Amino acid sequence: MTQALATTVVVASLYALLAAGYVLVYRATRVLNLAQGDMMTLGGYFLFLVATAVPGAPAVSVAAAVVLSALSGFVIYRLLMRPMAGHPIFAAVLVTVTLGILLRAAIVLVYTDRIRHPLPLLGLANPPRRLPGGAVVSTLDVLTVGVAALLFVALFAFLRLSPLGIQMRAAGEKALLAAQRGINFQLLFALSWALAGFAGALAGSLYASNVRLDPSLGVLGLKAFAVALVGGLDSLGGVIPGALIVAAVEVLSVRYGDPLLADVSPFLCLLAMLLVRPWGLFGTKEELERV
Amino acid sequence: MSLAGGYFKTTYDGDMALVDTKLRRVMLVVLIIALLALPRFASPFALDLVAQVALAAVGALALNILTGFAGQVSLGHAGFIAAGAFTTAVLVEHRLPSPLLALPAAALVGAALGVIVGIPALRLKGLYLALGTLALHHVVLYACGEFQNHWGANTGVSIPPPRLGAWMLKGTTAWYYALTAVAALVLALSVNLQRSRTGRAWMAIRDREIAAESVGIDVARYKVLAFVWSSAITAVAGALFAYQRAFVSVEAFGFFLAIEYIAMIIIGGLGSSLGAVLGAAFVTLLPHGIDAAFARLSVQGGAEYYLFPLKFGAFGLLMAVFLVFEPQGLVGIWRRVRNWFTLWPLRYRPLRPAS
Amino acid sequence: MKPGLALLAALLAFATGVSPALAQYRIGMSAAITGPASSTYAPTYEAYKVYFKRVNDAGGINGQKVEIAYEDDRGEPQRAAANAKKLAEGSILMVNASTSATYKPFMTESEAEKIPLMFGGGVCPREAFPPASPLIFCSTSFGSKWDSRFALGFIKEQAGGKKVKIGFAAQDIPLSRIELEFAEQHAKEMGLETIPVVVVPGNTPDFTPFAQKLKDAGADWVLSWALWHVEVGVFEALQRIGWQGSYLLYGHQQTQDELTRLKAPSLHAFGGNTLFMENLPIHAEIASLVKGQTTHPAHYMAEGWVSAMVLEAALKKCGWPCPKDKLATAMAGVSVDTRGLRGGPIEWTADNHYRKSTYYKVYRWDAAKGAIAPVGGWTRLEIK
């Protein structure tokens, strides 16, 4: 039982890292970035790229991967999302879908579908660790949980305490008023995309090192958006309970039910949430009417 | 080419006719003759392509009814196609392969699914509706996957060619005629729906739901009706898909298929029947165009590795380009080109007189 | 509006035509060249390309060139169905080097058009074993039931009389499930203690819950028979949660690289192909021939190379002209010396399109030597 709990927390941490990306972009720009999973994959491949060029230097590789991903987020906003400014939201969401397709095609063109393993290139090992209570997880599992916790603390601090974070929240709530107040909301939107890239790269690097790296990791992004929705699309705090709920349902359905349910269970959670409380556990109610 | 001036109808029938001017009647006859005579000139490969375009057009027209006319954004289209295809598969597994049974059954299953999806969808709007339909798509696929794993003949179901009595539908030419005919029927249906009361109600709901409700349109009923029409036609397209491919397997109906159909109606032009057909043609022919370009350039060794991601990427790129630069789609381009020609040397259309 | 459609139709009428038929052996091959399964099956496609380019450059077989049309199916049944229809036209033989999910449409098409069908990369279907279907042939090194029979024999031998509990990790594709359910049954008949088969979805991101099931049930040995990433995914998850038992899986093309990467002495890979680390003369020959011509390294080419050798032998035996029915008859008597790539020759009879005897070898990482080492020699099983 403690093993199930441990696995749930690990899976939830990964989902939380991805869902943070969704929430950040949605809060700022009201666009649901359906390419977040592919941005995670991109982050993983950046890690692989740098690790192949500079083997045995994990700090450098991770830092480079994260910086490159953040830059990609920035570039994506500037090139693809900013021109969609006047268009209906659904069109913008579709553009993110095409972004996902483009990212995936680019990755396959360069790296083919072969499964890659960056961990040996980083010069690190991933031994199992025994937790109090008898559960066993891998070192990178523990790291995933730690990184997710750190990221959330940092994001909360940033959004609540730093001037830039407060401006971002303002721009997210009412961009027009924020602009009239002198806030450069375009920069803040770009920053939110860069942060989404950053979170995605963290998730991607951790997953690629822990399990494997291949172009189809983007499907994890779809599961994570169910998490974001369950928690509330514009609530960073809601991500944590959302991730725990969805991860718990998934792990339990594998253990005690049909393993094939593992793929569908996040969507069942999503459906249930949409029917009962579409704005999620902690989202703002008015979001429902916005199109 | 309905310009103001010199264009008067003298009977109600004339006013309501689908093909109103003489020029349009002539062009329609020419088109029908061209389509009938095509097998004489075209290679089997080209005929197969046209057949595929026709089948895609049926699905695109159905999605256009839901998203283009009624404004109900749906990402779950692939689920409805799968439902139709698997209805056929289930019937084949139970030794009832006749299309006379499968097509109506698929339509019924589609309609039922439309009701099941449509009623909860009343609570959702816009983005949330899209996400809800996406989630439902995964649930439908799960059900189909379970069928394929546990009851279906393992890795997919083989569908025998459809028979109507003694006659069997087999061969590229026969399928070309059959699918083109079906596409023409659905196109006529779509255009008529657009012009009908139901279509006007849908478009009112799409444009300003509150205003539509205040005018007396039963929004809930029409929204569910949109789902029912759309999914019934889509399921029939799915059944035809199953017969034409002669094989049904769940992984062909993934999320990417839904994206392809959305791309079709967006690239074609949202809300226009012609747009749906043009978009279907564009999206279906694009990979073949890339194949042909590659063959022409005769890129040596390793090309096979690049073809798939290139086709995939080109599709994404074109979809993005249309979304960003040409929201009105191919129809918008077509209208601009047509206006340029018909209005020259003038630039702008005169206002239509109140009729 | 309507003229636009007419124009479109007319344009399509000028689409690419069909190339004229030449005097050649026309073969059609569908493989998972791209897609998630490509690491296992794309090397077969590459091996064929290199092999038959060499054959054609040397003048062909019986004076005729071999023309192979390659199609990519990405391991997806729907694409395979489309490929089957396309390749059946004008071919005297179809080759399938893809996942088992793609078999059905090919077998249906082969049956309908009476074209012989050879499986060169994926698991051998039941129809190739005695009593064999007249049109189905298989050169692949692994086959249902016989693999399990060998694997369980090996586990029992390794257990050395001690009581062991065997777990089974299957993928959620029918062939893997059926095979491991058969293995579970067979193990019970052999007097071994078993755990119910754990089925893993192919695209799951996290294998931990499935590994947990096996660990909790107390498995000493786990047998896995599926696509490589599932087999190895479950093993890695078991290692991550601190499982101490031994793992036996079927070794696909990636075996050599992966055993070197994982460096785990408890991981045993069994297969029919000799690993290139044994450095036989044929390995050096293949390595020099494929140099610079393939995206996968030479040690991925064994499976495809054997398949190409068998095809060459079949075409030679058929002679010229070689219509498809004559080819089917010729193939039913083929005998090929695999020159060390397998444990023995591949011999087909009218009744047996798999081989008269099949050979297995087990490899694992030897920590002391710091290299991959075979565990014992070849085990021969007679196919009846």
PDB file of N, CA, C and O in Angstrom, chain A residues 67-108:
ATOM      1  N   VAL A  67      17.468  26.297 -20.272  1.00  0.00           N
ATOM      2  CA  VAL A  67      17.577  27.624 -20.882  1.00  0.00           C
ATOM      3  C   VAL A  67      17.088  27.579 -22.327  1.00  0.00           C
ATOM      4  O   VAL A  67      16.336  28.438 -22.785  1.00  0.00           O
ATOM      5  N   LEU A  68      17.512  26.550 -23.076  1.00  0.00           N
ATOM      6  CA  LEU A  68      17.088  26.421 -24.469  1.00  0.00           C
ATOM      7  C   LEU A  68      15.575  26.303 -24.561  1.00  0.00           C
ATOM      8  O   LEU A  68      14.946  26.894 -25.443  1.00  0.00           O
ATOM      9  N   SER A  69      14.978  25.529 -23.644  1.00  0.00           N
ATOM     10  CA  SER A  69      13.523  25.372 -23.676  1.00  0.00           C
ATOM     11  C   SER A  69      12.824  26.679 -23.368  1.00  0.00           C
ATOM     12  O   SER A  69      11.811  27.009 -23.989  1.00  0.00           O
ATOM     13  N   ALA A  70      13.333  27.402 -22.393  1.00  0.00           N
ATOM     14  CA  ALA A  70      12.710  28.677 -22.062  1.00  0.00           C
ATOM     15  C   ALA A  70      12.779  29.613 -23.264  1.00  0.00           C
ATOM     16  O   ALA A  70      11.806  30.284 -23.609  1.00  0.00           O
ATOM     17  N   LEU A  71      13.932  29.618 -23.914  1.00  0.00           N
ATOM     18  CA  LEU A  71      14.085  30.444 -25.117  1.00  0.00           C
ATOM     19  C   LEU A  71      13.098  30.010 -26.192  1.00  0.00           C
ATOM     20  O   LEU A  71      12.479  30.846 -26.859  1.00  0.00           O
ATOM     21  N   SER A  72      12.935  28.687 -26.351  1.00  0.00           N
ATOM     22  CA  SER A  72      11.977  28.191 -27.344  1.00  0.00           C
ATOM     23  C   SER A  72      10.593  28.700 -27.024  1.00  0.00           C
ATOM     24  O   SER A  72       9.843  29.089 -27.918  1.00  0.00           O
ATOM     25  N   GLY A  73      10.230  28.677 -25.743  1.00  0.00           N
ATOM     26  CA  GLY A  73       8.917  29.163 -25.348  1.00  0.00           C
ATOM     27  C   GLY A  73       8.741  30.607 -25.766  1.00  0.00           C
ATOM     28  O   GLY A  73       7.712  31.011 -26.319  1.00  0.00           O
ATOM     29  N   PHE A  74       9.765  31.378 -25.530  1.00  0.00           N
ATOM     30  CA  PHE A  74       9.748  32.787 -25.897  1.00  0.00           C
ATOM     31  C   PHE A  74       9.559  32.946 -27.407  1.00  0.00           C
ATOM     32  O   PHE A  74       8.713  33.705 -27.877  1.00  0.00           O
ATOM     33  N   VAL A  75      10.354  32.206 -28.179  1.00  0.00           N
ATOM     34  CA  VAL A  75      10.295  32.289 -29.642  1.00  0.00           C
ATOM     35  C   VAL A  75       8.929  31.841 -30.149  1.00  0.00           C
ATOM     36  O   VAL A  75       8.334  32.464 -31.035  1.00  0.00           O
ATOM     37  N   ILE A  76       8.405  30.760 -29.544  1.00  0.00           N
ATOM     38  CA  ILE A  76       7.092  30.263 -29.964  1.00  0.00           C
ATOM     39  C   ILE A  76       6.035  31.335 -29.762  1.00  0.00           C
ATOM     40  O   ILE A  76       5.191  31.570 -30.632  1.00  0.00           O
ATOM     41  N   TYR A  77       6.106  32.003 -28.606  1.00  0.00           N
ATOM     42  CA  TYR A  77       5.115  33.038 -28.376  1.00  0.00           C
ATOM     43  C   TYR A  77       5.228  34.126 -29.439  1.00  0.00           C
ATOM     44  O   TYR A  77       4.250  34.526 -30.061  1.00  0.00           O
ATOM     45  N   ARG A  78       6.431  34.576 -29.662  1.00  0.00           N
ATOM     46  CA  ARG A  78       6.646  35.696 -30.571  1.00  0.00           C
ATOM     47  C   ARG A  78       6.206  35.373 -32.005  1.00  0.00           C
ATOM     48  O   ARG A  78       5.574  36.150 -32.688  1.00  0.00           O
ATOM     49  N   LEU A  79       6.573  34.150 -32.462  1.00  0.00           N
ATOM     50  CA  LEU A  79       6.326  33.796 -33.857  1.00  0.00           C
ATOM     51  C   LEU A  79       4.904  33.301 -34.105  1.00  0.00           C
ATOM     52  O   LEU A  79       4.322  33.571 -35.140  1.00  0.00           O
ATOM     53  N   LEU A  80       4.400  32.521 -33.177  1.00  0.00           N
ATOM     54  CA  LEU A  80       3.171  31.794 -33.462  1.00  0.00           C
ATOM     55  C   LEU A  80       1.963  32.346 -32.712  1.00  0.00           C
ATOM     56  O   LEU A  80       0.881  32.447 -33.271  1.00  0.00           O
ATOM     57  N   MET A  81       2.137  32.689 -31.450  1.00  0.00           N
ATOM     58  CA  MET A  81       0.978  33.026 -30.651  1.00  0.00           C
ATOM     59  C   MET A  81       0.643  34.504 -30.732  1.00  0.00           C
ATOM     60  O   MET A  81      -0.521  34.885 -30.687  1.00  0.00           O
ATOM     61  N   ARG A  82       1.640  35.340 -30.842  1.00  0.00           N
ATOM     62  CA  ARG A  82       1.351  36.778 -30.884  1.00  0.00           C
ATOM     63  C   ARG A  82       0.527  37.168 -32.117  1.00  0.00           C
ATOM     64  O   ARG A  82      -0.400  37.971 -32.008  1.00  0.00           O
ATOM     65  N   PRO A  83       0.803  36.589 -33.325  1.00  0.00           N
ATOM     66  CA  PRO A  83      -0.055  36.908 -34.477  1.00  0.00           C
ATOM     67  C   PRO A  83      -1.498  36.462 -34.293  1.00  0.00           C
ATOM     68  O   PRO A  83      -2.376  36.927 -34.999  1.00  0.00           O
ATOM     69  N   MET A  84      -1.728  35.531 -33.344  1.00  0.00           N
ATOM     70  CA  MET A  84      -3.090  35.063 -33.150  1.00  0.00           C
ATOM     71  C   MET A  84      -3.871  35.964 -32.200  1.00  0.00           C
ATOM     72  O   MET A  84      -4.934  35.592 -31.727  1.00  0.00           O
ATOM     73  N   ALA A  85      -3.337  37.139 -31.917  1.00  0.00           N
ATOM     74  CA  ALA A  85      -3.900  37.974 -30.870  1.00  0.00           C
ATOM     75  C   ALA A  85      -5.384  38.268 -31.065  1.00  0.00           C
ATOM     76  O   ALA A  85      -6.156  38.153 -30.151  1.00  0.00           O
ATOM     77  N   GLY A  86      -5.803  38.647 -32.269  1.00  0.00           N
ATOM     78  CA  GLY A  86      -7.187  39.055 -32.423  1.00  0.00           C
ATOM     79  C   GLY A  86      -8.127  37.900 -32.685  1.00  0.00           C
ATOM     80  O   GLY A  86      -9.350  38.058 -32.701  1.00  0.00           O
ATOM     81  N   HIS A  87      -7.567  36.717 -32.900  1.00  0.00           N
ATOM     82  CA  HIS A  87      -8.406  35.608 -33.336  1.00  0.00           C
ATOM     83  C   HIS A  87      -9.155  34.969 -32.186  1.00  0.00           C
ATOM     84  O   HIS A  87      -8.798  35.130 -31.027  1.00  0.00           O
ATOM     85  N   PRO A  88     -10.227  34.235 -32.502  1.00  0.00           N
ATOM     86  CA  PRO A  88     -10.935  33.523 -31.432  1.00  0.00           C
ATOM     87  C   PRO A  88     -10.020  32.538 -30.711  1.00  0.00           C
ATOM     88  O   PRO A  88      -9.070  32.025 -31.297  1.00  0.00           O
ATOM     89  N   ILE A  89     -10.351  32.302 -29.462  1.00  0.00           N
ATOM     90  CA  ILE A  89      -9.485  31.475 -28.621  1.00  0.00           C
ATOM     91  C   ILE A  89      -9.314  30.091 -29.216  1.00  0.00           C
ATOM     92  O   ILE A  89      -8.231  29.508 -29.186  1.00  0.00           O
ATOM     93  N   PHE A  90     -10.374  29.555 -29.791  1.00  0.00           N
ATOM     94  CA  PHE A  90     -10.274  28.198 -30.289  1.00  0.00           C
ATOM     95  C   PHE A  90      -9.244  28.094 -31.389  1.00  0.00           C
ATOM     96  O   PHE A  90      -8.507  27.113 -31.496  1.00  0.00           O
ATOM     97  N   ALA A  91      -9.160  29.141 -32.210  1.00  0.00           N
ATOM     98  CA  ALA A  91      -8.154  29.131 -33.271  1.00  0.00           C
ATOM     99  C   ALA A  91      -6.762  29.115 -32.658  1.00  0.00           C
ATOM    100  O   ALA A  91      -5.858  28.417 -33.142  1.00  0.00           O
ATOM    101  N   ALA A  92      -6.580  29.888 -31.576  1.00  0.00           N
ATOM    102  CA  ALA A  92      -5.272  29.909 -30.922  1.00  0.00           C
ATOM    103  C   ALA A  92      -4.939  28.528 -30.358  1.00  0.00           C
ATOM    104  O   ALA A  92      -3.793  28.070 -30.443  1.00  0.00           O
ATOM    105  N   VAL A  93      -5.942  27.869 -29.797  1.00  0.00           N
ATOM    106  CA  VAL A  93      -5.694  26.531 -29.258  1.00  0.00           C
ATOM    107  C   VAL A  93      -5.302  25.581 -30.392  1.00  0.00           C
ATOM    108  O   VAL A  93      -4.395  24.749 -30.263  1.00  0.00           O
ATOM    109  N   LEU A  94      -5.984  25.720 -31.524  1.00  0.00           N
ATOM    110  CA  LEU A  94      -5.629  24.870 -32.659  1.00  0.00           C
ATOM    111  C   LEU A  94      -4.208  25.135 -33.123  1.00  0.00           C
ATOM    112  O   LEU A  94      -3.495  24.229 -33.549  1.00  0.00           O
ATOM    113  N   VAL A  95      -3.796  26.408 -33.040  1.00  0.00           N
ATOM    114  CA  VAL A  95      -2.419  26.718 -33.428  1.00  0.00           C
ATOM    115  C   VAL A  95      -1.450  25.996 -32.510  1.00  0.00           C
ATOM    116  O   VAL A  95      -0.397  25.516 -32.949  1.00  0.00           O
ATOM    117  N   THR A  96      -1.794  25.884 -31.225  1.00  0.00           N
ATOM    118  CA  THR A  96      -0.897  25.137 -30.344  1.00  0.00           C
ATOM    119  C   THR A  96      -0.861  23.661 -30.741  1.00  0.00           C
ATOM    120  O   THR A  96       0.179  23.004 -30.616  1.00  0.00           O
ATOM    121  N   VAL A  97      -1.992  23.141 -31.219  1.00  0.00           N
ATOM    122  CA  VAL A  97      -1.984  21.755 -31.687  1.00  0.00           C
ATOM    123  C   VAL A  97      -1.026  21.614 -32.867  1.00  0.00           C
ATOM    124  O   VAL A  97      -0.224  20.672 -32.931  1.00  0.00           O
ATOM    125  N   THR A  98      -1.093  22.573 -33.795  1.00  0.00           N
ATOM    126  CA  THR A  98      -0.171  22.492 -34.927  1.00  0.00           C
ATOM    127  C   THR A  98       1.268  22.652 -34.456  1.00  0.00           C
ATOM    128  O   THR A  98       2.186  22.041 -35.014  1.00  0.00           O
ATOM    129  N   LEU A  99       1.475  23.463 -33.424  1.00  0.00           N
ATOM    130  CA  LEU A  99       2.817  23.595 -32.859  1.00  0.00           C
ATOM    131  C   LEU A  99       3.318  22.247 -32.388  1.00  0.00           C
ATOM    132  O   LEU A  99       4.470  21.863 -32.640  1.00  0.00           O
ATOM    133  N   GLY A 100       2.429  21.516 -31.704  1.00  0.00           N
ATOM    134  CA  GLY A 100       2.810  20.181 -31.244  1.00  0.00           C
ATOM    135  C   GLY A 100       3.222  19.303 -32.408  1.00  0.00           C
ATOM    136  O   GLY A 100       4.226  18.581 -32.348  1.00  0.00           O
ATOM    137  N   ILE A 101       2.440  19.374 -33.486  1.00  0.00           N
ATOM    138  CA  ILE A 101       2.758  18.564 -34.663  1.00  0.00           C
ATOM    139  C   ILE A 101       4.117  18.958 -35.216  1.00  0.00           C
ATOM    140  O   ILE A 101       4.960  18.101 -35.538  1.00  0.00           O
ATOM    141  N   LEU A 102       4.357  20.276 -35.317  1.00  0.00           N
ATOM    142  CA  LEU A 102       5.627  20.740 -35.870  1.00  0.00           C
ATOM    143  C   LEU A 102       6.804  20.307 -35.011  1.00  0.00           C
ATOM    144  O   LEU A 102       7.828  19.849 -35.524  1.00  0.00           O
ATOM    145  N   LEU A 103       6.649  20.450 -33.687  1.00  0.00           N
ATOM    146  CA  LEU A 103       7.747  20.064 -32.799  1.00  0.00           C
ATOM    147  C   LEU A 103       8.058  18.593 -32.957  1.00  0.00           C
ATOM    148  O   LEU A 103       9.217  18.179 -33.067  1.00  0.00           O
ATOM    149  N   ARG A 104       6.989  17.797 -32.998  1.00  0.00           N
ATOM    150  CA  ARG A 104       7.197  16.362 -33.107  1.00  0.00           C
ATOM    151  C   ARG A 104       7.856  15.990 -34.424  1.00  0.00           C
ATOM    152  O   ARG A 104       8.781  15.173 -34.467  1.00  0.00           O
ATOM    153  N   ALA A 105       7.386  16.623 -35.505  1.00  0.00           N
ATOM    154  CA  ALA A 105       7.975  16.323 -36.813  1.00  0.00           C
ATOM    155  C   ALA A 105       9.448  16.707 -36.823  1.00  0.00           C
ATOM    156  O   ALA A 105      10.300  15.960 -37.335  1.00  0.00           O
ATOM    157  N   ALA A 106       9.771  17.861 -36.238  1.00  0.00           N
ATOM    158  CA  ALA A 106      11.170  18.307 -36.227  1.00  0.00           C
ATOM    159  C   ALA A 106      12.036  17.326 -35.448  1.00  0.00           C
ATOM    160  O   ALA A 106      13.134  16.964 -35.881  1.00  0.00           O
ATOM    161  N   ILE A 107      11.519  16.861 -34.293  1.00  0.00           N
ATOM    162  CA  ILE A 107      12.302  15.931 -33.480  1.00  0.00           C
ATOM    163  C   ILE A 107      12.551  14.635 -34.239  1.00  0.00           C
ATOM    164  O   ILE A 107      13.660  14.105 -34.253  1.00  0.00           O
ATOM    165  N   VAL A 108      11.496  14.119 -34.895  1.00  0.00           N
ATOM    166  CA  VAL A 108      11.668  12.858 -35.624  1.00  0.00           C
ATOM    167  C   VAL A 108      12.611  13.036 -36.804  1.00  0.00           C
ATOM    168  O   VAL A 108      13.410  12.153 -37.119  1.00  0.00           O
TER     169      VAL A 108
END
